[in-house]
Amino acid sequence: MGGVDVAAVVSSVEVSSDNANKAGKHSQVGHKSVLKSDKLYQYILDTSVYPREPAPLKGLREMTAHHPWNLMTTSPDEGQFLMFLLKMMNAKKTMEIGVYTGYSLLSTALALPEDGTVLAMDINRKNFELGYPYMVEAGVAHKIDFREGPALAALDEMLKDEANHGAFDFIFVDADKDNYLNYHKRLISLVKVGGVIGYDNTLWNGSVVAEEDEPMPKYVKYYKDFVIEVNKALAADSRIEITQVPISDGITLCRRVN
């Protein structure tokens, strides 16, 4: 790992023996894919994703594997998808709500031009700081404006300034699912016409089609109805065109049309 002291970074993370033994494997990091075959998902990673994954992203992914909340990270195939999308869009000014250790944030920063920017918001600076050395290593730290705190309050402040209306090319949301609709009410005014908002986890571990009595982790069950609600709301919103992409845990892309 050029330039990053992995041991020093990892030492600040609470490591369980199980996580340590499985560090870097997709079964621990970001394996939220709707694909039912582990072998097929591994084939995608080994054939198309890992060979093209920049070294700083790989280092960040492997470091995050040691973190007790590593399933919060963006999967590498989704990170690659975001980079591809941003380059196709020629995006320059972007926003991210929900950062964690920053895999999607670093993917975004790498895809932006040298003078591009990403406003990143999260309630936990400590997790962001775990990933920050990899952003420095990648030479993209100057593109990132990290702000700690609740995003809704920050968005309300931004909306008071007309200069922020329609100012963003792309916005990625991977945060508290029970607030997705509250985010959408605000973000629709901040993204430009023709710009895109991406809402992550809209298939939510497949729970959106699960029976009520089907066993599932408590956190999945808690947010399930919120995710279903936001999916219905986005599909009915005439201000946007949408496509729900079954990559990783599902990402719904919303293109503002008016």
PDB file of C-alpha atoms in Angstrom:
ATOM      1  CA  MET A   1       0.000   0.000   0.000  1.00  0.00           C
ATOM      2  CA  GLY A   2       1.868   3.003  -1.244  1.00  0.00           C
ATOM      3  CA  GLY A   3       1.826   5.832   1.257  1.00  0.00           C
ATOM      4  CA  VAL A   4      -0.751   4.453   3.690  1.00  0.00           C
ATOM      5  CA  ASP A   5       0.241   2.776   6.956  1.00  0.00           C
ATOM      6  CA  VAL A   6      -2.431   0.091   6.940  1.00  0.00           C
ATOM      7  CA  ALA A   7      -1.395  -1.277  10.325  1.00  0.00           C
ATOM      8  CA  ALA A   8      -1.796   2.135  11.922  1.00  0.00           C
ATOM      9  CA  VAL A   9      -5.215   2.645  10.377  1.00  0.00           C
ATOM     10  CA  VAL A  10      -6.468  -0.824  11.209  1.00  0.00           C
ATOM     11  CA  SER A  11      -5.206  -0.589  14.782  1.00  0.00           C
ATOM     12  CA  SER A  12      -7.774   2.143  15.407  1.00  0.00           C
ATOM     13  CA  VAL A  13     -10.601  -0.163  14.334  1.00  0.00           C
ATOM     14  CA  GLU A  14     -12.270  -2.594  16.700  1.00  0.00           C
ATOM     15  CA  VAL A  15     -11.549  -5.976  15.097  1.00  0.00           C
ATOM     16  CA  SER A  16     -13.381  -9.214  15.844  1.00  0.00           C
ATOM     17  CA  SER A  17     -11.608 -12.488  15.136  1.00  0.00           C
ATOM     18  CA  ASP A  18     -14.306 -13.454  12.642  1.00  0.00           C
ATOM     19  CA  ASN A  19     -13.955 -10.210  10.702  1.00  0.00           C
ATOM     20  CA  ALA A  20     -10.183 -10.451  10.771  1.00  0.00           C
ATOM     21  CA  ASN A  21     -10.241 -13.976   9.357  1.00  0.00           C
ATOM     22  CA  LYS A  22     -12.546 -12.924   6.536  1.00  0.00           C
ATOM     23  CA  ALA A  23     -11.016  -9.537   5.831  1.00  0.00           C
ATOM     24  CA  GLY A  24     -11.322  -8.551   2.218  1.00  0.00           C
ATOM     25  CA  LYS A  25     -13.733 -11.316   1.256  1.00  0.00           C
ATOM     26  CA  HIS A  26     -17.004 -10.260  -0.344  1.00  0.00           C
ATOM     27  CA  SER A  27     -18.917 -12.385   2.148  1.00  0.00           C
ATOM     28  CA  GLN A  28     -18.068  -9.714   4.718  1.00  0.00           C
ATOM     29  CA  VAL A  29     -17.635  -6.566   2.684  1.00  0.00           C
ATOM     30  CA  GLY A  30     -20.492  -5.284   0.605  1.00  0.00           C
ATOM     31  CA  HIS A  31     -21.950  -8.664  -0.367  1.00  0.00           C
ATOM     32  CA  LYS A  32     -25.487  -7.344  -0.526  1.00  0.00           C
ATOM     33  CA  SER A  33     -25.945  -8.446  -4.111  1.00  0.00           C
ATOM     34  CA  VAL A  34     -29.336  -9.661  -5.274  1.00  0.00           C
ATOM     35  CA  LEU A  35     -27.461 -12.381  -7.160  1.00  0.00           C
ATOM     36  CA  LYS A  36     -28.257 -15.693  -5.488  1.00  0.00           C
ATOM     37  CA  SER A  37     -25.039 -17.335  -6.612  1.00  0.00           C
ATOM     38  CA  ASP A  38     -21.915 -16.467  -4.635  1.00  0.00           C
ATOM     39  CA  LYS A  39     -19.826 -18.006  -7.411  1.00  0.00           C
ATOM     40  CA  LEU A  40     -21.418 -15.773 -10.035  1.00  0.00           C
ATOM     41  CA  TYR A  41     -20.914 -12.665  -7.907  1.00  0.00           C
ATOM     42  CA  GLN A  42     -17.292 -13.640  -7.274  1.00  0.00           C
ATOM     43  CA  TYR A  43     -16.864 -14.128 -11.024  1.00  0.00           C
ATOM     44  CA  ILE A  44     -18.026 -10.543 -11.630  1.00  0.00           C
ATOM     45  CA  LEU A  45     -15.604  -9.233  -9.020  1.00  0.00           C
ATOM     46  CA  ASP A  46     -12.639 -11.280 -10.221  1.00  0.00           C
ATOM     47  CA  THR A  47     -13.236 -10.708 -13.932  1.00  0.00           C
ATOM     48  CA  SER A  48     -14.476  -7.134 -14.250  1.00  0.00           C
ATOM     49  CA  VAL A  49     -14.104  -5.279 -10.953  1.00  0.00           C
ATOM     50  CA  TYR A  50     -10.924  -6.166  -9.081  1.00  0.00           C
ATOM     51  CA  PRO A  51      -8.613  -5.990 -12.144  1.00  0.00           C
ATOM     52  CA  ARG A  52      -9.714  -2.355 -12.684  1.00  0.00           C
ATOM     53  CA  GLU A  53      -9.966  -1.307  -9.031  1.00  0.00           C
ATOM     54  CA  PRO A  54      -7.490   1.524  -8.286  1.00  0.00           C
ATOM     55  CA  ALA A  55      -4.967   0.659  -5.569  1.00  0.00           C
ATOM     56  CA  PRO A  56      -6.278   3.248  -3.058  1.00  0.00           C
ATOM     57  CA  LEU A  57      -9.807   1.836  -3.421  1.00  0.00           C
ATOM     58  CA  LYS A  58      -8.505  -1.679  -2.882  1.00  0.00           C
ATOM     59  CA  GLY A  59      -6.633  -0.554   0.212  1.00  0.00           C
ATOM     60  CA  LEU A  60      -9.716   1.189   1.569  1.00  0.00           C
ATOM     61  CA  ARG A  61     -11.871  -1.869   0.899  1.00  0.00           C
ATOM     62  CA  GLU A  62      -9.440  -4.188   2.652  1.00  0.00           C
ATOM     63  CA  MET A  63      -9.076  -1.846   5.622  1.00  0.00           C
ATOM     64  CA  THR A  64     -12.856  -1.528   5.934  1.00  0.00           C
ATOM     65  CA  ALA A  65     -13.149  -5.325   6.052  1.00  0.00           C
ATOM     66  CA  HIS A  66     -11.764  -5.149   9.596  1.00  0.00           C
ATOM     67  CA  HIS A  67     -14.415  -2.711  10.777  1.00  0.00           C
ATOM     68  CA  PRO A  68     -17.293  -4.181  12.814  1.00  0.00           C
ATOM     69  CA  TRP A  69     -19.848  -2.359  10.641  1.00  0.00           C
ATOM     70  CA  ASN A  70     -18.265  -3.326   7.325  1.00  0.00           C
ATOM     71  CA  LEU A  71     -21.591  -4.264   5.725  1.00  0.00           C
ATOM     72  CA  MET A  72     -22.336  -0.541   5.589  1.00  0.00           C
ATOM     73  CA  THR A  73     -19.717  -0.092   2.890  1.00  0.00           C
ATOM     74  CA  THR A  74     -20.460   0.298  -0.800  1.00  0.00           C
ATOM     75  CA  SER A  75     -19.687  -2.893  -2.684  1.00  0.00           C
ATOM     76  CA  PRO A  76     -16.817  -2.707  -5.197  1.00  0.00           C
ATOM     77  CA  ASP A  77     -19.046  -3.476  -8.175  1.00  0.00           C
ATOM     78  CA  GLU A  78     -21.341  -0.611  -7.225  1.00  0.00           C
ATOM     79  CA  GLY A  79     -18.342   1.670  -6.773  1.00  0.00           C
ATOM     80  CA  GLN A  80     -17.222   0.808 -10.290  1.00  0.00           C
ATOM     81  CA  PHE A  81     -20.745   1.453 -11.575  1.00  0.00           C
ATOM     82  CA  LEU A  82     -20.830   4.902  -9.949  1.00  0.00           C
ATOM     83  CA  MET A  83     -17.471   5.826 -11.466  1.00  0.00           C
ATOM     84  CA  PHE A  84     -18.658   4.760 -14.916  1.00  0.00           C
ATOM     85  CA  LEU A  85     -21.919   6.705 -14.543  1.00  0.00           C
ATOM     86  CA  LEU A  86     -20.233   9.904 -13.340  1.00  0.00           C
ATOM     87  CA  LYS A  87     -17.787   9.857 -16.232  1.00  0.00           C
ATOM     88  CA  MET A  88     -20.605   9.304 -18.735  1.00  0.00           C
ATOM     89  CA  MET A  89     -22.457  12.276 -17.241  1.00  0.00           C
ATOM     90  CA  ASN A  90     -19.358  14.483 -17.189  1.00  0.00           C
ATOM     91  CA  ALA A  91     -20.381  15.275 -13.619  1.00  0.00           C
ATOM     92  CA  LYS A  92     -18.416  18.001 -11.899  1.00  0.00           C
ATOM     93  CA  LYS A  93     -20.342  19.131  -8.802  1.00  0.00           C
ATOM     94  CA  THR A  94     -21.672  16.305  -6.657  1.00  0.00           C
ATOM     95  CA  MET A  95     -22.972  15.512  -3.184  1.00  0.00           C
ATOM     96  CA  GLU A  96     -22.968  12.416  -1.015  1.00  0.00           C
ATOM     97  CA  ILE A  97     -25.163  11.831   2.033  1.00  0.00           C
ATOM     98  CA  GLY A  98     -23.863   8.961   4.144  1.00  0.00           C
ATOM     99  CA  VAL A  99     -20.128   8.365   3.867  1.00  0.00           C
ATOM    100  CA  TYR A 100     -19.015   5.660   6.331  1.00  0.00           C
ATOM    101  CA  THR A 101     -15.319   4.987   5.550  1.00  0.00           C
ATOM    102  CA  GLY A 102     -15.695   6.473   2.089  1.00  0.00           C
ATOM    103  CA  TYR A 103     -15.556   3.767  -0.592  1.00  0.00           C
ATOM    104  CA  SER A 104     -18.272   5.408  -2.689  1.00  0.00           C
ATOM    105  CA  LEU A 105     -16.855   8.837  -1.841  1.00  0.00           C
ATOM    106  CA  LEU A 106     -13.403   7.887  -3.093  1.00  0.00           C
ATOM    107  CA  SER A 107     -14.961   6.285  -6.183  1.00  0.00           C
ATOM    108  CA  THR A 108     -16.770   9.555  -6.874  1.00  0.00           C
ATOM    109  CA  ALA A 109     -13.717  11.734  -6.322  1.00  0.00           C
ATOM    110  CA  LEU A 110     -11.641   9.561  -8.658  1.00  0.00           C
ATOM    111  CA  ALA A 111     -14.274   9.894 -11.390  1.00  0.00           C
ATOM    112  CA  LEU A 112     -14.516  13.686 -11.201  1.00  0.00           C
ATOM    113  CA  PRO A 113     -12.302  16.050 -13.191  1.00  0.00           C
ATOM    114  CA  GLU A 114      -9.416  17.772 -11.428  1.00  0.00           C
ATOM    115  CA  ASP A 115     -11.603  20.774 -10.572  1.00  0.00           C
ATOM    116  CA  GLY A 116     -14.608  18.651  -9.585  1.00  0.00           C
ATOM    117  CA  THR A 117     -16.066  18.683  -6.076  1.00  0.00           C
ATOM    118  CA  VAL A 118     -18.033  16.380  -3.816  1.00  0.00           C
ATOM    119  CA  LEU A 119     -19.819  17.682  -0.737  1.00  0.00           C
ATOM    120  CA  ALA A 120     -19.883  14.746   1.688  1.00  0.00           C
ATOM    121  CA  MET A 121     -22.073  14.642   4.788  1.00  0.00           C
ATOM    122  CA  ASP A 122     -22.144  12.129   7.614  1.00  0.00           C
ATOM    123  CA  ILE A 123     -22.831  12.147  11.353  1.00  0.00           C
ATOM    124  CA  ASN A 124     -19.606  10.231  12.077  1.00  0.00           C
ATOM    125  CA  ARG A 125     -16.302  11.922  11.274  1.00  0.00           C
ATOM    126  CA  LYS A 126     -14.298   9.109  12.871  1.00  0.00           C
ATOM    127  CA  ASN A 127     -15.315   6.606  10.199  1.00  0.00           C
ATOM    128  CA  PHE A 128     -14.525   9.114   7.447  1.00  0.00           C
ATOM    129  CA  GLU A 129     -11.087   9.711   8.937  1.00  0.00           C
ATOM    130  CA  LEU A 130     -10.325   5.987   8.718  1.00  0.00           C
ATOM    131  CA  GLY A 131     -10.649   6.219   4.954  1.00  0.00           C
ATOM    132  CA  TYR A 132      -9.155   9.678   4.490  1.00  0.00           C
ATOM    133  CA  PRO A 133      -5.515   8.501   4.112  1.00  0.00           C
ATOM    134  CA  TYR A 134      -6.554   6.562   1.007  1.00  0.00           C
ATOM    135  CA  MET A 135      -8.110   9.693  -0.469  1.00  0.00           C
ATOM    136  CA  VAL A 136      -4.856  11.519   0.132  1.00  0.00           C
ATOM    137  CA  GLU A 137      -2.938   8.656  -1.448  1.00  0.00           C
ATOM    138  CA  ALA A 138      -5.218   8.803  -4.493  1.00  0.00           C
ATOM    139  CA  GLY A 139      -4.527  12.524  -4.883  1.00  0.00           C
ATOM    140  CA  VAL A 140      -8.198  13.515  -4.687  1.00  0.00           C
ATOM    141  CA  ALA A 141      -8.543  14.863  -1.131  1.00  0.00           C
ATOM    142  CA  HIS A 142      -8.746  18.428  -2.475  1.00  0.00           C
ATOM    143  CA  LYS A 143     -12.014  17.547  -4.242  1.00  0.00           C
ATOM    144  CA  ILE A 144     -13.732  16.514  -1.002  1.00  0.00           C
ATOM    145  CA  ASP A 145     -15.598  18.838   1.359  1.00  0.00           C
ATOM    146  CA  PHE A 146     -16.593  16.733   4.376  1.00  0.00           C
ATOM    147  CA  ARG A 147     -19.144  18.090   6.827  1.00  0.00           C
ATOM    148  CA  GLU A 148     -20.089  16.317  10.029  1.00  0.00           C
ATOM    149  CA  GLY A 149     -23.659  16.482  11.272  1.00  0.00           C
ATOM    150  CA  PRO A 150     -27.273  15.693  10.336  1.00  0.00           C
ATOM    151  CA  ALA A 151     -27.770  16.175   6.616  1.00  0.00           C
ATOM    152  CA  LEU A 152     -31.363  17.429   6.767  1.00  0.00           C
ATOM    153  CA  ALA A 153     -30.387  20.542   8.719  1.00  0.00           C
ATOM    154  CA  ALA A 154     -27.503  21.187   6.337  1.00  0.00           C
ATOM    155  CA  LEU A 155     -29.782  20.817   3.313  1.00  0.00           C
ATOM    156  CA  ASP A 156     -32.294  23.252   4.783  1.00  0.00           C
ATOM    157  CA  GLU A 157     -29.517  25.815   5.159  1.00  0.00           C
ATOM    158  CA  MET A 158     -28.367  25.227   1.598  1.00  0.00           C
ATOM    159  CA  LEU A 159     -31.867  25.747   0.247  1.00  0.00           C
ATOM    160  CA  LYS A 160     -31.936  29.247   1.705  1.00  0.00           C
ATOM    161  CA  ASP A 161     -29.330  30.238  -0.885  1.00  0.00           C
ATOM    162  CA  GLU A 162     -30.769  30.412  -4.403  1.00  0.00           C
ATOM    163  CA  ALA A 163     -27.305  29.769  -5.804  1.00  0.00           C
ATOM    164  CA  ASN A 164     -27.565  26.171  -4.602  1.00  0.00           C
ATOM    165  CA  HIS A 165     -30.819  25.489  -6.436  1.00  0.00           C
ATOM    166  CA  GLY A 166     -30.150  23.265  -9.433  1.00  0.00           C
ATOM    167  CA  ALA A 167     -26.416  23.420  -8.743  1.00  0.00           C
ATOM    168  CA  PHE A 168     -25.555  19.716  -8.440  1.00  0.00           C
ATOM    169  CA  ASP A 169     -24.941  17.297 -11.282  1.00  0.00           C
ATOM    170  CA  PHE A 170     -25.164  14.155  -9.171  1.00  0.00           C
ATOM    171  CA  ILE A 171     -26.233  13.314  -5.610  1.00  0.00           C
ATOM    172  CA  PHE A 172     -25.747   9.924  -3.953  1.00  0.00           C
ATOM    173  CA  VAL A 173     -27.752   8.961  -0.862  1.00  0.00           C
ATOM    174  CA  ASP A 174     -26.742   6.013   1.304  1.00  0.00           C
ATOM    175  CA  ALA A 175     -27.954   7.004   4.740  1.00  0.00           C
ATOM    176  CA  ASP A 176     -30.912   6.561   7.113  1.00  0.00           C
ATOM    177  CA  LYS A 177     -33.643   4.917   5.056  1.00  0.00           C
ATOM    178  CA  ASP A 178     -36.418   6.364   7.199  1.00  0.00           C
ATOM    179  CA  ASN A 179     -35.396   9.811   5.973  1.00  0.00           C
ATOM    180  CA  TYR A 180     -35.074   9.066   2.252  1.00  0.00           C
ATOM    181  CA  LEU A 181     -38.341  10.838   1.457  1.00  0.00           C
ATOM    182  CA  ASN A 182     -37.287  13.825   3.558  1.00  0.00           C
ATOM    183  CA  TYR A 183     -34.017  13.950   1.647  1.00  0.00           C
ATOM    184  CA  HIS A 184     -35.837  13.699  -1.666  1.00  0.00           C
ATOM    185  CA  LYS A 185     -38.091  16.663  -0.859  1.00  0.00           C
ATOM    186  CA  ARG A 186     -34.985  18.801  -0.512  1.00  0.00           C
ATOM    187  CA  LEU A 187     -32.621  17.263  -3.043  1.00  0.00           C
ATOM    188  CA  ILE A 188     -35.040  17.623  -5.945  1.00  0.00           C
ATOM    189  CA  SER A 189     -34.455  21.382  -5.734  1.00  0.00           C
ATOM    190  CA  LEU A 190     -30.672  21.087  -5.422  1.00  0.00           C
ATOM    191  CA  VAL A 191     -30.026  18.766  -8.362  1.00  0.00           C
ATOM    192  CA  LYS A 192     -30.076  20.391 -11.777  1.00  0.00           C
ATOM    193  CA  VAL A 193     -32.608  19.559 -14.482  1.00  0.00           C
ATOM    194  CA  GLY A 194     -30.971  16.641 -16.259  1.00  0.00           C
ATOM    195  CA  GLY A 195     -28.993  15.770 -13.142  1.00  0.00           C
ATOM    196  CA  VAL A 196     -29.286  12.514 -11.234  1.00  0.00           C
ATOM    197  CA  ILE A 197     -30.016  11.492  -7.640  1.00  0.00           C
ATOM    198  CA  GLY A 198     -29.040   7.940  -6.685  1.00  0.00           C
ATOM    199  CA  TYR A 199     -30.749   6.266  -3.732  1.00  0.00           C
ATOM    200  CA  ASP A 200     -28.885   3.216  -2.459  1.00  0.00           C
ATOM    201  CA  ASN A 201     -30.284   0.015  -0.918  1.00  0.00           C
ATOM    202  CA  THR A 202     -33.685   0.211  -2.586  1.00  0.00           C
ATOM    203  CA  LEU A 203     -33.973  -3.581  -2.725  1.00  0.00           C
ATOM    204  CA  TRP A 204     -32.923  -3.773   0.934  1.00  0.00           C
ATOM    205  CA  ASN A 205     -31.533  -7.304   1.163  1.00  0.00           C
ATOM    206  CA  GLY A 206     -34.469  -8.537  -0.907  1.00  0.00           C
ATOM    207  CA  SER A 207     -36.827  -7.772   1.974  1.00  0.00           C
ATOM    208  CA  VAL A 208     -39.066  -5.659  -0.273  1.00  0.00           C
ATOM    209  CA  VAL A 209     -40.665  -8.889  -1.516  1.00  0.00           C
ATOM    210  CA  ALA A 210     -40.387 -10.873   1.727  1.00  0.00           C
ATOM    211  CA  GLU A 211     -43.428 -12.215   3.530  1.00  0.00           C
ATOM    212  CA  GLU A 212     -44.354 -10.486   6.782  1.00  0.00           C
ATOM    213  CA  ASP A 213     -43.471 -13.530   8.876  1.00  0.00           C
ATOM    214  CA  GLU A 214     -40.238 -14.263   7.026  1.00  0.00           C
ATOM    215  CA  PRO A 215     -37.241 -14.184   9.403  1.00  0.00           C
ATOM    216  CA  MET A 216     -34.762 -11.385   8.783  1.00  0.00           C
ATOM    217  CA  PRO A 217     -32.229  -9.321  10.761  1.00  0.00           C
ATOM    218  CA  LYS A 218     -33.806  -6.690  13.009  1.00  0.00           C
ATOM    219  CA  TYR A 219     -32.216  -3.769  11.139  1.00  0.00           C
ATOM    220  CA  VAL A 220     -33.558  -5.108   7.832  1.00  0.00           C
ATOM    221  CA  LYS A 221     -37.052  -5.526   9.246  1.00  0.00           C
ATOM    222  CA  TYR A 222     -37.012  -2.058  10.824  1.00  0.00           C
ATOM    223  CA  TYR A 223     -36.286  -0.223   7.556  1.00  0.00           C
ATOM    224  CA  LYS A 224     -38.181  -2.534   5.202  1.00  0.00           C
ATOM    225  CA  ASP A 225     -41.431  -0.552   5.093  1.00  0.00           C
ATOM    226  CA  PHE A 226     -39.570   2.749   4.714  1.00  0.00           C
ATOM    227  CA  VAL A 227     -37.757   1.381   1.660  1.00  0.00           C
ATOM    228  CA  ILE A 228     -40.992   0.105   0.136  1.00  0.00           C
ATOM    229  CA  GLU A 229     -42.587   3.500   0.733  1.00  0.00           C
ATOM    230  CA  VAL A 230     -39.771   5.406  -0.941  1.00  0.00           C
ATOM    231  CA  ASN A 231     -39.817   3.055  -3.941  1.00  0.00           C
ATOM    232  CA  LYS A 232     -43.519   3.763  -4.453  1.00  0.00           C
ATOM    233  CA  ALA A 233     -43.025   7.506  -4.025  1.00  0.00           C
ATOM    234  CA  LEU A 234     -40.171   7.703  -6.523  1.00  0.00           C
ATOM    235  CA  ALA A 235     -42.137   5.709  -9.090  1.00  0.00           C
ATOM    236  CA  ALA A 236     -45.036   8.175  -8.755  1.00  0.00           C
ATOM    237  CA  ASP A 237     -42.951  11.380  -8.878  1.00  0.00           C
ATOM    238  CA  SER A 238     -43.553  13.109 -12.227  1.00  0.00           C
ATOM    239  CA  ARG A 239     -40.555  15.403 -11.707  1.00  0.00           C
ATOM    240  CA  ILE A 240     -38.147  12.546 -12.341  1.00  0.00           C
ATOM    241  CA  GLU A 241     -37.424   9.629 -14.634  1.00  0.00           C
ATOM    242  CA  ILE A 242     -36.258   6.558 -12.742  1.00  0.00           C
ATOM    243  CA  THR A 243     -34.506   3.259 -13.215  1.00  0.00           C
ATOM    244  CA  GLN A 244     -33.980   0.750 -10.438  1.00  0.00           C
ATOM    245  CA  VAL A 245     -30.709  -1.041 -11.022  1.00  0.00           C
ATOM    246  CA  PRO A 246     -30.316  -4.481  -9.396  1.00  0.00           C
ATOM    247  CA  ILE A 247     -26.642  -4.053  -8.583  1.00  0.00           C
ATOM    248  CA  SER A 248     -25.439  -4.753  -5.055  1.00  0.00           C
ATOM    249  CA  ASP A 249     -28.426  -4.008  -2.774  1.00  0.00           C
ATOM    250  CA  GLY A 250     -30.275  -2.040  -5.445  1.00  0.00           C
ATOM    251  CA  ILE A 251     -29.779   1.576  -6.479  1.00  0.00           C
ATOM    252  CA  THR A 252     -32.562   3.749  -7.880  1.00  0.00           C
ATOM    253  CA  LEU A 253     -31.381   6.483 -10.222  1.00  0.00           C
ATOM    254  CA  CYS A 254     -33.652   9.506 -10.558  1.00  0.00           C
ATOM    255  CA  ARG A 255     -33.104  11.955 -13.409  1.00  0.00           C
ATOM    256  CA  ARG A 256     -34.753  15.318 -12.811  1.00  0.00           C
ATOM    257  CA  VAL A 257     -36.808  16.329 -15.837  1.00  0.00           C
ATOM    258  CA  ASN A 258     -38.520  19.488 -14.562  1.00  0.00           C
TER     259      ASN A 258
END
